[in-house]
Short mmCIF file of C-alpha atoms and ligand atoms in Angstrom, two decimals:
data_model
loop_
_atom_site.label_atom_id
_atom_site.label_comp_id
_atom_site.label_asym_id
_atom_site.label_seq_id
_atom_site.Cartn_x
_atom_site.Cartn_y
_atom_site.Cartn_z
CA MET A 1 -25.51 12.81 -5.94
CA ARG A 2 -28.51 13.12 -7.52
CA ARG A 3 -30.98 15.86 -7.01
CA GLU A 4 -32.53 14.49 -3.62
CA THR A 5 -37.02 15.87 -2.74
CA ALA A 6 -36.99 17.17 0.51
CA ASP A 7 -39.27 14.18 1.38
CA ALA A 8 -36.10 11.97 0.56
CA ARG A 9 -33.79 14.46 2.97
CA LYS A 10 -36.49 13.77 5.87
CA GLN A 11 -36.33 9.97 5.02
CA ARG A 12 -33.32 10.31 5.25
CA THR A 13 -32.25 11.85 7.84
CA ARG A 14 -34.40 9.65 10.05
CA LYS A 15 -32.12 6.66 9.36
CA ILE A 16 -29.48 9.11 10.30
CA VAL A 17 -30.91 9.99 13.55
CA ALA A 18 -31.44 6.21 14.24
CA ALA A 19 -28.34 5.37 13.42
CA LEU A 20 -27.02 8.09 15.40
CA HIS A 21 -28.91 6.87 18.37
CA LYS A 22 -27.46 3.33 18.51
CA THR A 23 -24.11 4.34 17.51
CA TYR A 24 -23.77 7.03 20.74
CA PRO A 25 -26.74 5.41 22.78
CA ASP A 26 -24.80 7.99 25.66
CA ALA A 27 -23.97 11.25 23.84
CA HIS A 28 -24.25 13.96 26.21
CA CYS A 29 -22.87 17.45 26.87
CA GLU A 30 -19.07 17.13 27.56
CA LEU A 31 -19.14 20.21 29.82
CA ASP A 32 -18.86 19.27 33.59
CA HIS A 33 -21.41 21.41 35.60
CA ALA A 34 -24.08 20.76 38.36
CA ASP A 35 -26.57 23.19 37.80
CA PRO A 36 -27.99 25.53 35.19
CA LEU A 37 -25.61 28.97 35.99
CA GLN A 38 -22.79 26.17 36.30
CA LEU A 39 -23.28 25.13 32.22
CA LEU A 40 -23.85 29.10 31.39
CA VAL A 41 -20.07 29.86 32.41
CA ALA A 42 -19.12 26.82 31.65
CA THR A 43 -20.24 27.19 27.53
CA ILE A 44 -19.01 30.79 27.54
CA LEU A 45 -15.69 29.05 28.44
CA SER A 46 -16.14 26.76 25.69
CA ALA A 47 -15.67 29.52 22.82
CA GLN A 48 -12.30 28.45 20.62
CA CYS A 49 -11.39 25.92 23.89
CA THR A 50 -11.32 22.23 24.01
CA ASP A 51 -14.30 21.20 26.42
CA LYS A 52 -11.64 19.36 28.70
CA ARG A 53 -9.42 22.57 28.62
CA VAL A 54 -13.13 23.92 30.38
CA ASN A 55 -13.72 21.21 32.82
CA LEU A 56 -10.19 21.64 34.21
CA VAL A 57 -10.40 25.19 35.09
CA THR A 58 -13.84 25.07 35.94
CA THR A 59 -12.86 22.44 38.76
CA GLU A 60 -11.21 25.47 40.42
CA LEU A 61 -13.76 28.07 39.31
CA PHE A 62 -16.68 26.48 40.85
CA LYS A 63 -14.88 26.10 44.00
CA LYS A 64 -14.89 29.67 44.63
CA TYR A 65 -18.01 31.26 42.85
CA ARG A 66 -21.30 29.20 43.93
CA SER A 67 -23.63 32.36 42.62
CA ALA A 68 -24.60 34.59 39.77
CA ALA A 69 -24.32 37.30 42.75
CA ASP A 70 -19.92 36.18 43.30
CA TYR A 71 -19.27 36.75 39.85
CA ALA A 72 -21.36 39.74 39.33
CA ASN A 73 -18.86 41.14 42.69
CA ALA A 74 -15.66 39.56 41.92
CA PRO A 75 -12.49 41.69 41.81
CA PRO A 76 -12.21 41.53 37.94
CA ALA A 77 -8.84 41.71 37.27
CA GLU A 78 -9.20 38.14 39.59
CA LEU A 79 -11.93 36.27 37.77
CA GLU A 80 -9.67 36.81 34.62
CA GLN A 81 -7.08 34.69 36.12
CA ALA A 82 -9.11 31.95 36.75
CA VAL A 83 -10.41 31.69 33.63
CA LYS A 84 -7.15 32.62 31.67
CA PRO A 85 -6.25 28.72 30.68
CA THR A 86 -9.32 28.80 28.09
CA GLY A 87 -7.88 31.55 25.93
CA PHE A 88 -9.44 35.46 25.37
CA PHE A 89 -9.83 35.53 28.98
CA ARG A 90 -10.45 39.27 29.37
CA ASN A 91 -13.18 39.18 26.85
CA LYS A 92 -15.11 35.89 28.48
CA ALA A 93 -14.38 37.32 31.85
CA LYS A 94 -16.25 40.91 31.31
CA ASN A 95 -19.05 38.80 29.57
CA ILE A 96 -19.66 36.44 32.42
CA GLN A 97 -19.25 39.15 35.10
CA ALA A 98 -21.68 41.45 32.96
CA CYS A 99 -23.66 38.31 32.46
CA CYS A 100 -24.04 37.11 36.11
CA ARG A 101 -24.97 41.06 36.96
CA LYS A 102 -27.95 41.00 34.65
CA LEU A 103 -29.21 37.83 36.19
CA VAL A 104 -28.98 38.83 39.71
CA ALA A 105 -30.45 42.67 38.40
CA ARG A 106 -33.39 41.11 36.69
CA HIS A 107 -33.79 36.77 36.99
CA ASN A 108 -33.01 36.87 41.41
CA GLY A 109 -29.49 35.17 40.34
CA GLN A 110 -31.18 33.14 38.04
CA VAL A 111 -30.79 31.29 35.03
CA PRO A 112 -34.01 31.99 33.02
CA ARG A 113 -35.16 29.56 30.87
CA THR A 114 -36.36 31.17 27.87
CA MET A 115 -34.27 31.93 24.07
CA ALA A 116 -35.69 35.37 24.64
CA GLU A 117 -34.37 35.98 28.11
CA LEU A 118 -31.13 34.14 27.20
CA THR A 119 -30.25 35.58 24.33
CA ARG A 120 -30.22 38.85 26.31
CA LEU A 121 -27.80 38.32 28.49
CA ASP A 122 -23.94 39.05 27.43
CA GLY A 123 -21.83 36.60 25.92
CA VAL A 124 -25.22 33.97 25.13
CA GLY A 125 -26.10 33.92 21.23
CA ARG A 126 -28.35 31.19 20.35
CA LYS A 127 -25.65 28.44 20.35
CA THR A 128 -25.04 28.99 23.96
CA ALA A 129 -28.89 29.69 24.72
CA ASN A 130 -29.53 26.18 22.99
CA VAL A 131 -27.44 24.67 25.15
CA ILE A 132 -28.37 26.07 28.44
CA LEU A 133 -32.37 24.94 27.54
CA GLY A 134 -31.87 21.73 26.32
CA ASN A 135 -29.05 20.57 28.70
CA ALA A 136 -30.03 22.20 32.20
CA PHE A 137 -33.22 22.22 31.59
CA GLY A 138 -34.32 19.55 29.03
CA ILE A 139 -36.10 21.95 26.54
CA ASN A 140 -36.21 21.26 22.92
CA ALA A 141 -36.19 24.98 21.63
CA GLY A 142 -33.32 24.79 18.73
CA ILE A 143 -30.72 22.80 17.71
CA VAL A 144 -26.84 23.88 18.69
CA VAL A 145 -24.84 24.57 16.02
CA ASP A 146 -21.12 24.74 16.88
CA THR A 147 -17.84 24.09 13.75
CA HIS A 148 -18.95 19.82 13.83
CA VAL A 149 -22.43 20.26 13.86
CA ALA A 150 -21.63 23.26 10.79
CA ARG A 151 -19.20 20.77 9.18
CA LEU A 152 -21.43 17.46 9.60
CA SER A 153 -24.56 18.97 8.43
CA LEU A 154 -22.87 20.54 5.24
CA ARG A 155 -21.02 16.58 4.63
CA LEU A 156 -23.89 15.21 5.08
CA GLY A 157 -26.18 16.81 2.72
CA LEU A 158 -28.59 18.24 5.38
CA THR A 159 -28.12 21.92 4.75
CA GLN A 160 -25.49 23.93 2.01
CA GLN A 161 -25.91 27.47 4.56
CA LYS A 162 -23.00 28.38 5.87
CA ASP A 163 -24.47 30.76 8.22
CA PRO A 164 -25.03 28.71 11.95
CA GLU A 165 -28.14 30.11 12.68
CA LYS A 166 -29.63 29.26 8.82
CA ILE A 167 -28.12 25.85 9.47
CA GLU A 168 -30.11 25.78 12.46
CA GLN A 169 -33.30 26.42 10.71
CA ASP A 170 -33.02 23.62 8.02
CA LEU A 171 -32.06 21.39 10.37
CA MET A 172 -34.58 21.95 12.12
CA ALA A 173 -37.11 21.73 9.86
CA LEU A 174 -35.72 17.58 8.93
CA VAL A 175 -35.16 16.29 12.92
CA PRO A 176 -38.07 15.46 15.17
CA GLN A 177 -37.81 18.05 18.01
CA GLU A 178 -37.83 15.46 20.78
CA GLN A 179 -34.58 14.76 19.35
CA TRP A 180 -33.22 18.55 18.29
CA THR A 181 -31.01 18.36 21.65
CA LEU A 182 -29.41 15.03 21.51
CA PHE A 183 -28.87 14.93 17.50
CA GLY A 184 -26.37 18.34 18.11
CA HIS A 185 -24.88 15.69 20.91
CA TRP A 186 -24.47 12.94 18.45
CA LEU A 187 -23.17 15.26 15.42
CA ILE A 188 -21.08 16.98 18.07
CA TRP A 189 -20.01 13.02 18.99
CA HIS A 190 -19.81 12.35 15.50
CA GLY A 191 -17.16 14.66 14.66
CA ARG A 192 -15.39 14.21 17.36
CA ARG A 193 -14.33 10.53 16.89
CA ARG A 194 -15.11 9.26 13.47
CA CYS A 195 -15.61 12.39 11.04
CA GLU A 196 -12.78 14.93 12.00
CA ALA A 197 -12.38 18.34 10.07
CA ARG A 198 -9.48 17.02 8.26
CA LYS A 199 -9.19 12.98 8.37
CA PRO A 200 -13.01 11.79 8.20
CA ASP A 201 -12.89 8.16 8.46
CA CYS A 202 -15.50 7.33 6.28
CA GLU A 203 -14.17 3.39 5.79
CA HIS A 204 -15.22 3.18 9.26
CA CYS A 205 -18.15 5.42 9.76
CA GLU A 206 -21.35 4.23 11.19
CA ILE A 207 -23.42 6.16 8.91
CA ASN A 208 -21.74 6.56 5.49
CA LYS A 209 -24.16 4.49 3.53
CA LEU A 210 -26.47 7.65 4.49
CA CYS A 211 -23.56 9.66 3.22
CA PRO A 212 -23.00 11.88 0.31
CA GLN A 213 -19.49 12.71 1.54
CA MET A 214 -20.95 16.34 0.43
CA GLY A 215 -17.26 18.09 -0.41
CA VAL A 216 -14.90 15.54 1.20
CA LEU A 217 -13.19 14.33 -1.75
CA LYS A 218 -12.38 17.42 -3.24
CA GLN A 219 -11.19 18.64 0.85
CA LEU A 220 -9.10 15.14 0.91
CA ASN A 221 -7.40 15.20 -2.91
CA LYS A 222 -6.25 18.94 -2.00
S1 LIG B 1 -19.12 9.08 5.34
FE1 LIG B 1 -17.57 10.40 5.81
S2 LIG B 1 -18.23 12.43 5.73
FE2 LIG B 1 -20.11 11.30 5.88
S3 LIG B 1 -20.56 11.65 8.28
FE3 LIG B 1 -19.02 9.43 7.55
S4 LIG B 1 -16.83 10.15 8.11
FE4 LIG B 1 -18.37 12.10 7.69
#
């Protein structure tokens, strides 16, 4: 790909945004939740686990634990068993419990609405905080960078960075703020349905004319 100016990249990103919006008009967070606390717990559980499996686990979990205090006061072994199928269950149970204890102690049992307060909770980094702010509160504070968003951002030539926070900064400079939450969903949906890690379907891809396919040929020829 010829060297692209910052302005040209911005224009191309606008076109990608429009095309993905058209392709996935219903894109949304695929973790089942009915309130911010449920989304917070589901997002902690989603590390290294599929949304589908998390949803299976939370169907029962959310019936039993209804408030931050319920998680805070649960016997640790009981909480571990309840989240076991999501993997890394000891660590996840520990984080959920510690996080919910802070919610009770500092926030009256409620999930806070700022990046600074959220990232002070156990098990909550920028990615999780962005999921909560964008989907539970409708606040576009940043862009979720998970494995799909990182991979697609590279392939689309929107970043050359590998570190999620640096990728996020590059994307925030290119995508209009009101689209930040949706942009994360669109890339995640596209990554799951079209631009998979091992087998990107470039031939049928809805944005192939806008994509330099950075690193794809090299990867497929391996
Ligand atoms: S053209 Fe290929 S690499 Fe680019 S977004 Fe589409 S599937 Fe992914």
